[in-house]
Short mmCIF file of C-alpha atoms and ligand atoms in Angstrom, two decimals:
data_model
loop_
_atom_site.label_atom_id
_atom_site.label_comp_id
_atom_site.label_asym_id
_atom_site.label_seq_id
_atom_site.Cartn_x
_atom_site.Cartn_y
_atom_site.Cartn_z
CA UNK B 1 0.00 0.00 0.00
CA UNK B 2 1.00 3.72 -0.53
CA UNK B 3 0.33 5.81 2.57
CA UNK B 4 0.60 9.26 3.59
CA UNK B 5 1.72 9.64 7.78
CA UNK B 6 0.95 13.10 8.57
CA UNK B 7 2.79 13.84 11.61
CA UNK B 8 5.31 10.84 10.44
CA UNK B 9 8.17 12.36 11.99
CA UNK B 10 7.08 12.50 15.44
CA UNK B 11 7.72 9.91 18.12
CA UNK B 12 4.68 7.48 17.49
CA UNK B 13 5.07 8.16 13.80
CA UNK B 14 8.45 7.96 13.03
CA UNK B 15 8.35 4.32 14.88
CA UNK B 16 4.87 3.72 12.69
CA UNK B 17 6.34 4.63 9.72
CA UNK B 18 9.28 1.98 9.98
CA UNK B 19 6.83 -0.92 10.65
CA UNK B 20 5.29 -0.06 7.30
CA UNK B 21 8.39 -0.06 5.48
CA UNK B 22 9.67 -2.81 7.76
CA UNK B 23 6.49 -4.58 5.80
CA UNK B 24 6.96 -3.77 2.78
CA UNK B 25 4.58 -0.42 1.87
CA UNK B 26 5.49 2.57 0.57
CA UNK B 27 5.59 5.74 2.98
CA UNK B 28 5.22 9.30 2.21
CA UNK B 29 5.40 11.38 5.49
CA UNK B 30 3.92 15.14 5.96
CA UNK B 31 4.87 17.12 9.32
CA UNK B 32 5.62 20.75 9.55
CA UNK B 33 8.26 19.63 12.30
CA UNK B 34 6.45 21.75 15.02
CA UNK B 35 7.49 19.04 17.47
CA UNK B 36 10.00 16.97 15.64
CA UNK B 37 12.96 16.85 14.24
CA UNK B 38 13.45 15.28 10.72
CA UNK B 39 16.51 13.70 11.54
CA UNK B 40 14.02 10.76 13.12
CA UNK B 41 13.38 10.13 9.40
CA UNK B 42 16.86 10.21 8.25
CA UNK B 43 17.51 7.30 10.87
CA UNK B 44 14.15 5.43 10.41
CA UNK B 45 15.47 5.25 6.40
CA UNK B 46 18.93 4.09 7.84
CA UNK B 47 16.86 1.16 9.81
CA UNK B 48 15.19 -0.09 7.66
CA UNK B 49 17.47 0.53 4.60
CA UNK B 50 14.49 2.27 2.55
CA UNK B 51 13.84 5.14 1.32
CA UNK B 52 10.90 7.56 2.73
CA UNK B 53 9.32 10.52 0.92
CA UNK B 54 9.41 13.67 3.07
CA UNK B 55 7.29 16.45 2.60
CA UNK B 56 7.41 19.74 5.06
CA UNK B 57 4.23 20.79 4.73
CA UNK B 58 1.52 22.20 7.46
CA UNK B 59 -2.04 21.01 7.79
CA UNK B 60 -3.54 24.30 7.83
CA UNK B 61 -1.97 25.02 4.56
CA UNK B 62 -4.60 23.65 2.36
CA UNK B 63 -2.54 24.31 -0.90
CA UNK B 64 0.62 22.88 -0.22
CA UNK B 65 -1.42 19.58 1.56
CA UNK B 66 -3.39 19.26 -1.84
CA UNK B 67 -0.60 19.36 -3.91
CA UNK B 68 0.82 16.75 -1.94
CA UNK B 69 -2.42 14.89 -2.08
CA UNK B 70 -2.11 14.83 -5.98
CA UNK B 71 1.25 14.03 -6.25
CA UNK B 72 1.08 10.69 -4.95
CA UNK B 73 -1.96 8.19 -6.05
CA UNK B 74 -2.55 7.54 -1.93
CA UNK B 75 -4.41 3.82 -0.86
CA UNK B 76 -4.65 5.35 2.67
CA UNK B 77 -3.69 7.52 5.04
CA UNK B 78 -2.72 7.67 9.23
CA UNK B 79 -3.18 10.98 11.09
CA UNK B 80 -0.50 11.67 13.48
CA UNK B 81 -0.67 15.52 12.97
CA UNK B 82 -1.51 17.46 16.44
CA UNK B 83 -0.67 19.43 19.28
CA UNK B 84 -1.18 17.29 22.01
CA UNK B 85 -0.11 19.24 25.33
CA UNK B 86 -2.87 19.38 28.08
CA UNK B 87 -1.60 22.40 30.22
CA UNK B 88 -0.96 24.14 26.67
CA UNK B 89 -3.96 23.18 25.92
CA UNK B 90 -5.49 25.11 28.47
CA UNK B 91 -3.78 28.06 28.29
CA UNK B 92 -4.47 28.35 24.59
CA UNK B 93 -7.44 26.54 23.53
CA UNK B 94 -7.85 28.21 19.93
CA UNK B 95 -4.42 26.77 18.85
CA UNK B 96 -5.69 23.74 19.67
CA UNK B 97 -8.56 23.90 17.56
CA UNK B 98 -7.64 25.36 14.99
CA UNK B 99 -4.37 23.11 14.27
CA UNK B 100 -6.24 19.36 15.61
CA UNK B 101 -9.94 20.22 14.65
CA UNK B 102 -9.52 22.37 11.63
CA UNK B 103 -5.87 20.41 10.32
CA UNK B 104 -8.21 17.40 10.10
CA UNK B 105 -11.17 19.03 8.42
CA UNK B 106 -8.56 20.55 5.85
CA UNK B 107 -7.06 16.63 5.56
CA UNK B 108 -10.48 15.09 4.69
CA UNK B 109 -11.63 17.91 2.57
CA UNK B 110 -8.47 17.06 0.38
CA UNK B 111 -8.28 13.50 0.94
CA UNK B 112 -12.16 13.05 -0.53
CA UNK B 113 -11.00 15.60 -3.37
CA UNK B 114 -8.47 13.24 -3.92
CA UNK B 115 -10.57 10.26 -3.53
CA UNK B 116 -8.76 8.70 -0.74
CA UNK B 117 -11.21 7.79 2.03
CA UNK B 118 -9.35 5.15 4.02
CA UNK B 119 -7.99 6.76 7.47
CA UNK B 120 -6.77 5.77 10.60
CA UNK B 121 -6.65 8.32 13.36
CA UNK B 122 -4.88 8.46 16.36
CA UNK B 123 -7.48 9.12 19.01
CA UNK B 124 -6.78 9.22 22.92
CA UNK B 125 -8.01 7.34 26.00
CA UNK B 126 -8.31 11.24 27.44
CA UNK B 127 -11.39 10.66 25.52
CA UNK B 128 -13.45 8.85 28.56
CA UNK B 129 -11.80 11.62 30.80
CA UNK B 130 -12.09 11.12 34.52
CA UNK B 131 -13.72 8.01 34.20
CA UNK B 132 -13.02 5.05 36.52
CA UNK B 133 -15.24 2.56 34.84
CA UNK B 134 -11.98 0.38 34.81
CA UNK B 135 -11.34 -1.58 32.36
CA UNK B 136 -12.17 1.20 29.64
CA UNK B 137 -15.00 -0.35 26.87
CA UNK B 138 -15.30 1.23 23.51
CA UNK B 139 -18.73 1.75 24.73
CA UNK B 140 -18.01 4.20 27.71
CA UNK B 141 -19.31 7.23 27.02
CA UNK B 142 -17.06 10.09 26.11
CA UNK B 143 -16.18 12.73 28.09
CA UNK B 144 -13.16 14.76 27.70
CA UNK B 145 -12.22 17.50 30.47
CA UNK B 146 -9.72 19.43 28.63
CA UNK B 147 -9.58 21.08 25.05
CA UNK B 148 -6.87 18.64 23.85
CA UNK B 149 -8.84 15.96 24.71
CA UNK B 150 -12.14 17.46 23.27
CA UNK B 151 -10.23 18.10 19.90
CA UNK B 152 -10.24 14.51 19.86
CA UNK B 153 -13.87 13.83 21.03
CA UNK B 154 -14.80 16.44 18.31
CA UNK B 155 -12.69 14.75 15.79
CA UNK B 156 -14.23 11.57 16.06
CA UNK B 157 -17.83 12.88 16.10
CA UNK B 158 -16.67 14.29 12.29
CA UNK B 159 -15.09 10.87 11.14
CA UNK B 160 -18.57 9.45 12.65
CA UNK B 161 -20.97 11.94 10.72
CA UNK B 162 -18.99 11.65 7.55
CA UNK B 163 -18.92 7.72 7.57
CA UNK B 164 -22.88 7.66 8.17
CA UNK B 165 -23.19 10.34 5.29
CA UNK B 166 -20.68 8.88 2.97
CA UNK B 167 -20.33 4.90 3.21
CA UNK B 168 -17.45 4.62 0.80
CA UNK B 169 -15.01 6.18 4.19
CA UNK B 170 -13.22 3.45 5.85
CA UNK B 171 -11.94 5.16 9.40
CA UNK B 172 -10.39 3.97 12.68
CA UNK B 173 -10.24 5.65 15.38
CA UNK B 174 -7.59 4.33 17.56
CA UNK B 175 -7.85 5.24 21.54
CA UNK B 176 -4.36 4.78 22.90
CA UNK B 177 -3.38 4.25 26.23
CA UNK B 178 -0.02 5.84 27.53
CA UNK B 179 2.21 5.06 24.79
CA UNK B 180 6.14 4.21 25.92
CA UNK B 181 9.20 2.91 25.29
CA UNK B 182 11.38 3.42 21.70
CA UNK B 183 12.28 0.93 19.06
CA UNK B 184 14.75 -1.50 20.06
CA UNK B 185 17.86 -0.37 17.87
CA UNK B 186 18.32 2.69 20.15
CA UNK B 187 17.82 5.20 17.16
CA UNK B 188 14.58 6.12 17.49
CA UNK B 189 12.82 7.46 20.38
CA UNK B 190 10.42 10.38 22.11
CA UNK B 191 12.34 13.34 22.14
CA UNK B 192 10.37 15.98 23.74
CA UNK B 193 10.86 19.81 23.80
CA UNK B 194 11.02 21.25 27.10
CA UNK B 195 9.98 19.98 30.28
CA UNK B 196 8.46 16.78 29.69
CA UNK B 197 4.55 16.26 30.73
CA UNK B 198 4.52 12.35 31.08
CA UNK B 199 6.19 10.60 33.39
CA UNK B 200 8.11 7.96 31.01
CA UNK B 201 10.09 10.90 29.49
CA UNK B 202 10.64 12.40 32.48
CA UNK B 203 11.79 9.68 34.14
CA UNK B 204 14.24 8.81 31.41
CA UNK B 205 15.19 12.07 32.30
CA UNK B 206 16.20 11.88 35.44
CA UNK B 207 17.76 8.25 34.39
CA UNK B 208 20.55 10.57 32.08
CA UNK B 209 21.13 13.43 34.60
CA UNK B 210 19.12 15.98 32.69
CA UNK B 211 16.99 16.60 35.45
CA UNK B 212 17.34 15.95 39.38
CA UNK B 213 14.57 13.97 40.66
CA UNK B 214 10.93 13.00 39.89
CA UNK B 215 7.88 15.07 41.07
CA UNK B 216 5.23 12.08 41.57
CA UNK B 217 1.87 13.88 41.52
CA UNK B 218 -0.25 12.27 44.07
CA UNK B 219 0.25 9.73 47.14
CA UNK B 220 -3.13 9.60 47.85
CA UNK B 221 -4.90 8.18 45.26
CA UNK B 222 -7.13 4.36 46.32
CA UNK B 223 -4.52 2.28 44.79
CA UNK B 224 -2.25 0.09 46.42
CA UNK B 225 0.70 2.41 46.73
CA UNK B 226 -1.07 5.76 47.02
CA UNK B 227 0.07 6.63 43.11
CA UNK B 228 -2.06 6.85 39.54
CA UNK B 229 -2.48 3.88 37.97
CA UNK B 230 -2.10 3.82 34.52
CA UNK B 231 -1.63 1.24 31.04
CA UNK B 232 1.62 1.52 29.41
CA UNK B 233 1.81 0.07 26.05
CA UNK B 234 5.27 0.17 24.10
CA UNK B 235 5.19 2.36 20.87
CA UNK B 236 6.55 -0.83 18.99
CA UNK B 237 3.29 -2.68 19.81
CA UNK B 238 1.08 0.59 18.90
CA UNK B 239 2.92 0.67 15.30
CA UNK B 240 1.73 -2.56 14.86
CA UNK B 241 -1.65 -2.15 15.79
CA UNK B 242 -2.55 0.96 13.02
CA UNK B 243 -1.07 -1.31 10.40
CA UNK B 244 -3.33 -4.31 11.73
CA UNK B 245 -6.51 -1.42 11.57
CA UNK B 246 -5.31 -0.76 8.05
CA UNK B 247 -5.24 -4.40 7.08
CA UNK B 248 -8.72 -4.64 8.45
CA UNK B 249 -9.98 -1.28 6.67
CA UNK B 250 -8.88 -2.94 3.67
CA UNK B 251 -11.95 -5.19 3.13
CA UNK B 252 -14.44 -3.40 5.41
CA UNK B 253 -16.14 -0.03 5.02
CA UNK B 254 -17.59 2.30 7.92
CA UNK B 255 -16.11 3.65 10.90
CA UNK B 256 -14.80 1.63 13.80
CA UNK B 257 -13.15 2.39 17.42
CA UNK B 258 -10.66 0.19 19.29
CA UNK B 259 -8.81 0.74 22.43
CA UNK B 260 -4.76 0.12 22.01
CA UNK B 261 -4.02 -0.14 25.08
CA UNK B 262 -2.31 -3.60 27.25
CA UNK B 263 -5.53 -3.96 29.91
CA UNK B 264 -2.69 -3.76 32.73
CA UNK B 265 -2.68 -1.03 35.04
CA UNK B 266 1.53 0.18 36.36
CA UNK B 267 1.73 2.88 39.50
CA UNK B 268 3.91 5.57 39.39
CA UNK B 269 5.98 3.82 41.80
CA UNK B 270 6.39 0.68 39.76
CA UNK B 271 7.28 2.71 37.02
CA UNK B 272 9.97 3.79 38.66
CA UNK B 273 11.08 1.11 40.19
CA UNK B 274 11.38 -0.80 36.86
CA UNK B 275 13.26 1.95 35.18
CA UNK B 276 15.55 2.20 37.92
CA UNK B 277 15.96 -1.75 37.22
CA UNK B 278 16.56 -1.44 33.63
CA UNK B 279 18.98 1.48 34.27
CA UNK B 280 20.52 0.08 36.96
CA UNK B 281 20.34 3.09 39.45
CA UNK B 282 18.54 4.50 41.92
CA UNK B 283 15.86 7.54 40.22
CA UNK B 284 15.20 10.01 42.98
CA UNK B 285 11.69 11.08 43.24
CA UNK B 286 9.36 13.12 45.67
CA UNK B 287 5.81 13.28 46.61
CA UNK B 288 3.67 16.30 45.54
CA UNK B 289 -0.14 17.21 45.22
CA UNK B 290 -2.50 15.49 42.76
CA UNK B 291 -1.81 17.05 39.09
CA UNK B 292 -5.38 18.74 38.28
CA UNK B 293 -7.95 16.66 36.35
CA UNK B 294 -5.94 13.20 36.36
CA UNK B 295 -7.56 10.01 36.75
CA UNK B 296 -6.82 7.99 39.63
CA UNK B 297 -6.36 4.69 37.43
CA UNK B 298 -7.02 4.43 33.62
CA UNK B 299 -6.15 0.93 31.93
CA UNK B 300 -7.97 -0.34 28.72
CA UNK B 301 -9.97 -3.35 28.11
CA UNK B 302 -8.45 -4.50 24.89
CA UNK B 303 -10.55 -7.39 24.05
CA UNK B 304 -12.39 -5.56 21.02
CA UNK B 305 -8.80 -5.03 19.65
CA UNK B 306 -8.16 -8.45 20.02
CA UNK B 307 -11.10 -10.06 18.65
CA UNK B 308 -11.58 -7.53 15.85
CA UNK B 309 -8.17 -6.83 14.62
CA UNK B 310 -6.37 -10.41 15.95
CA UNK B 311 -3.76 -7.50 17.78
CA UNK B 312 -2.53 -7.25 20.98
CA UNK B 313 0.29 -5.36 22.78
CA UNK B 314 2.46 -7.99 24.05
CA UNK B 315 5.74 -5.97 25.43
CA UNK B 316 5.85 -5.63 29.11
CA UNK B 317 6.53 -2.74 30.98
CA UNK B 318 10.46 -4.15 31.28
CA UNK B 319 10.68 -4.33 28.10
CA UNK B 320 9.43 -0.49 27.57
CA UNK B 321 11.97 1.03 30.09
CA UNK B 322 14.89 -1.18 28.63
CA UNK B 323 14.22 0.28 25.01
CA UNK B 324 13.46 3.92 26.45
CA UNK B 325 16.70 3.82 28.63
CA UNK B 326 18.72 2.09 25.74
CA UNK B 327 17.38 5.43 23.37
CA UNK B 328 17.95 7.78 25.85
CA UNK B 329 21.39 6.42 27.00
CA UNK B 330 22.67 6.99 23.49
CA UNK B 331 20.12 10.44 22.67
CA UNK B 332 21.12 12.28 26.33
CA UNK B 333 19.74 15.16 24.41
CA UNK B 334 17.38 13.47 22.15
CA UNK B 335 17.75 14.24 18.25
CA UNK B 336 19.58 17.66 18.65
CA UNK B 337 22.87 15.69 19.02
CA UNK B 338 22.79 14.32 15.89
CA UNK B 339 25.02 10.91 15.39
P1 LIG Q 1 4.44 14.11 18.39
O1 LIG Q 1 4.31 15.54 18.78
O2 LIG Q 1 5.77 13.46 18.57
O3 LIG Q 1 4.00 13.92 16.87
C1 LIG Q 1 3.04 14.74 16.25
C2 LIG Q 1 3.64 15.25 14.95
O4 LIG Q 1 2.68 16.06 14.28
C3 LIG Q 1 4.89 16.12 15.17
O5 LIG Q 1 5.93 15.60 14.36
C4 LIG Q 1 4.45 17.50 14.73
O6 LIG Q 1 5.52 18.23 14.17
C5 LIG Q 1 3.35 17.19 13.73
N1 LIG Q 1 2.33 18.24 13.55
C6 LIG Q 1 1.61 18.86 14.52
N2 LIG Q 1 0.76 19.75 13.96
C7 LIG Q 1 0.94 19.68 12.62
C8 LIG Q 1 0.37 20.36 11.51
N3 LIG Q 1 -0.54 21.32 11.66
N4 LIG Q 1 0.78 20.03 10.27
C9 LIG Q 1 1.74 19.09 10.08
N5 LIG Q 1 2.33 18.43 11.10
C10 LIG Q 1 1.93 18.72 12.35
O7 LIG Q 1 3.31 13.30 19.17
P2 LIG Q 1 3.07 11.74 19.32
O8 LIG Q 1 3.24 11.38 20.74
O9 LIG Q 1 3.78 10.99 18.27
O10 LIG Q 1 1.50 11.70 19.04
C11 LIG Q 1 0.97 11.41 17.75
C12 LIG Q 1 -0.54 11.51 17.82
O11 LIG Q 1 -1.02 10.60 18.80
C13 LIG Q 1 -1.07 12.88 18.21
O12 LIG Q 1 -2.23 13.15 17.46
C14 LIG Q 1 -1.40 12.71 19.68
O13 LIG Q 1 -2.42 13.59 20.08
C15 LIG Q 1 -1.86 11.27 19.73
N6 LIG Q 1 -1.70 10.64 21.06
C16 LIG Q 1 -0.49 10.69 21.69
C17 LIG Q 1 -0.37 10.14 22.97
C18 LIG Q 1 0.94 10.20 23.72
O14 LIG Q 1 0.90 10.09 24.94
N7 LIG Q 1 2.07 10.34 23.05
C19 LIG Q 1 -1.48 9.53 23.57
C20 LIG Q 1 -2.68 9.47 22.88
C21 LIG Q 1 -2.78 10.05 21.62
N1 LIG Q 2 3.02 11.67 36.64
C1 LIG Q 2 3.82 11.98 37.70
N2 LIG Q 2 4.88 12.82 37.51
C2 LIG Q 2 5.16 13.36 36.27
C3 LIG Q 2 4.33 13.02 35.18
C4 LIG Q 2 3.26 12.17 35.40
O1 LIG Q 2 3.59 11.53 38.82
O2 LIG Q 2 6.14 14.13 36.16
C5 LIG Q 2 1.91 10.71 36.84
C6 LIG Q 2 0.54 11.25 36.49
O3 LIG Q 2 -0.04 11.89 37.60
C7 LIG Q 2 -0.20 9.97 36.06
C8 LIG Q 2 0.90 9.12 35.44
O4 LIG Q 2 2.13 9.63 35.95
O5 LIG Q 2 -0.68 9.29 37.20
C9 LIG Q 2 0.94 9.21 33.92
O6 LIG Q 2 0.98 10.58 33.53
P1 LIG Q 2 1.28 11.02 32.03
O7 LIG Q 2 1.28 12.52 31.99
O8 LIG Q 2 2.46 10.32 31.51
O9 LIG Q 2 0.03 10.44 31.24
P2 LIG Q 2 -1.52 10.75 31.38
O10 LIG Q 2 -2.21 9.44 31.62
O11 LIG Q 2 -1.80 11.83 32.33
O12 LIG Q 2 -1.85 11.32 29.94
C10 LIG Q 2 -1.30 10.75 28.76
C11 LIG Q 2 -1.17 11.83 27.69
C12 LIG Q 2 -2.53 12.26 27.26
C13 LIG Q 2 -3.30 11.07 26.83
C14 LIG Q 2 -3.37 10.05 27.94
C15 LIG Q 2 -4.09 8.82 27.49
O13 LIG Q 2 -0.46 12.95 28.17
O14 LIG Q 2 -2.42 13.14 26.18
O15 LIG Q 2 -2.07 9.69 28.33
O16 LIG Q 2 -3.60 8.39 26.29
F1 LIG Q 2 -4.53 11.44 26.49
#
């Protein structure tokens, strides 16, 4: 298959984008770079010793995204493409909007000009916000309580309408869990910008010497040890599971919504713990209040996944803090030291 990754050369896309080569399709990749570096391409090409179109181009350029949309005869495409801060989200809702909600209208406005209609989008567990109906169904209704996470909601409420008014779409929306981890080679990884919001980069952090010690919001939570509960699922395993939605899009029309997620719930504290095992130090860490509008546990009940798409996210979280510590051993400042 030919497919355009918009977003392709951030962290879950870059690692997306090798699995397809890795499997033999074609990959054309659109990002603007806002949060990425393209260098993540350069090494995914050197990986997997083929060759990826790269095109710099933003969503909210209609022009430049159509022209891109005609150049290449497209079988499908995966949405990466978003800001996806909470706090930022906050503080500037309208961004928000207008680059997720109105980046994606622009994309399907071109993609049915172009006559692609075969997407897979990267949804969000924020989607069932607060919610402690644990395990998370499909089925639990939606309720986001921050703008990132209602760019999502709305976003899937579109790819709903326009699959009831338009049956030739083909759409997933794919709810992921807390995505982790890097690919096993070392060369590709999550490289954010700034202070890191989730704890797996920050911890890594800490891990390297970049940063002192790890804030852990909340002791006080009902879970065993006091601290938010949450399922970890190794980017490797997520790759996998777009490319087994767009094997399943291939003979089935309509829109359809999985959970990606492990159905196993990790602390804070065991997070930790098994970093500071795979990194084979101590990581220093203190208590401080809850973080506003977090969830005391979240973890995913996979089983549609499973049945549906014959996928499941198999790397434990071991596994996820071996290949983050092995990326950020050899990145100690992510993809700005270039090597
Ligand atoms: P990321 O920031 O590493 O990747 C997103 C990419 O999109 C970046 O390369 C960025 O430059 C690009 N981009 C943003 N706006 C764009 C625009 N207007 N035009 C072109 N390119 C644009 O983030 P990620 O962690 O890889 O997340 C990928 C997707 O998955 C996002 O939509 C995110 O909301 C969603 N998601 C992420 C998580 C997570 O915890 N990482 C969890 C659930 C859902
Ligand atoms: N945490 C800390 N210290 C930190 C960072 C996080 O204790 O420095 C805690 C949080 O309180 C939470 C857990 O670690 O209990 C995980 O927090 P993350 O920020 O890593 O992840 P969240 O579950 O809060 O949110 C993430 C993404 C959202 C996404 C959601 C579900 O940031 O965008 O997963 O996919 F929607």
């Amino acid at each position: 298959m030919k497919v355009l990754v918009t977003g392709g050369a951030g962290y879950i896309g870059s690692h997306t984008t090798l699995s397809l080569l890795e499997l033999g399709h074609d990959v054309v990749v659109l990002d603007n770079l806002c949060n990425s570096s393209a260098e993540s391409l350069r090494r995914v090409q050197e990986i997997s010793g083929r060759n990826v179109e790269f095109r710099q181009v933003d969503l909210l350029d209609v022009e430049a995204l159509d022209a891109v949309l005609a150049e290449f005869q497209f079988d499908a495409v995966i949405h990466f493409a978003g800001l996806k801060a909470v706090g930022e989200s906050v503080e500037n809702p309208l961004a928000y909007y207008q680059n997720n909600v109105v980046g994606t209208l622009n994309l399907l406005h071109g993609m049915d000009r172009a006559g692609v209609r075969t997407l897979v989008f990267s949804s969000s567990a924020t989607v069932y916000g607060a919610s402690e109906q644990v395990p998370l169904h499909e089925d639990e209704p939606l309720n986001a309580t921050n703008p990132y996470g209602r760019t999502k909601e709305q976003i899937e409420d579109i790819l709903t309408d326009l699959g009831a008014a338009d049956p030739r779409w083909r759409v997933a929306l794919l709810r992921y869990f807390n995505p982790a981890g890097a690919h096993a080679s070392g060369r590709i990884g999550e490289d954010p910008r700034g202070v890191p919001n989730n704890l797996l980069p920050f911890v890594a952090q800490v891990a390297v010497d970049r940063r002192e010690k790890v804030t852990v919001f909340g002791a006080d939570y009902p879970t065993p040890d006091g601290t938010g509960i949450r399922d970890y699922i190794h980017v490797v395993d997520l790759a996998v599971g777009h490319i087994a939605a767009l094997e399943f899009l291939t003979s089935r029309n309509g829109v359809f919504r999985w959970n990606l997620g492990t159905g196993r719930g990790s602390s804070v504290l065991e997070v930790i713990e098994a970093f500071s095992e795979a990194a084979g130090k101590k990581i220093k860490y203190e208590f401080a209040d809850r973080r506003p509008g977090d969830a005391a546990i979240s973890y995913a009940d996979p089983a549609a996944a499973q049945d549906e798409l014959g996928w499941s996210a198999d790397k434990t979280l071991a596994q996820m803090c071996e290949d983050q510590w092995r990326w950020q051993r050899k990145n100690p400042l992510g993809y700005s030291e270039v090597g």
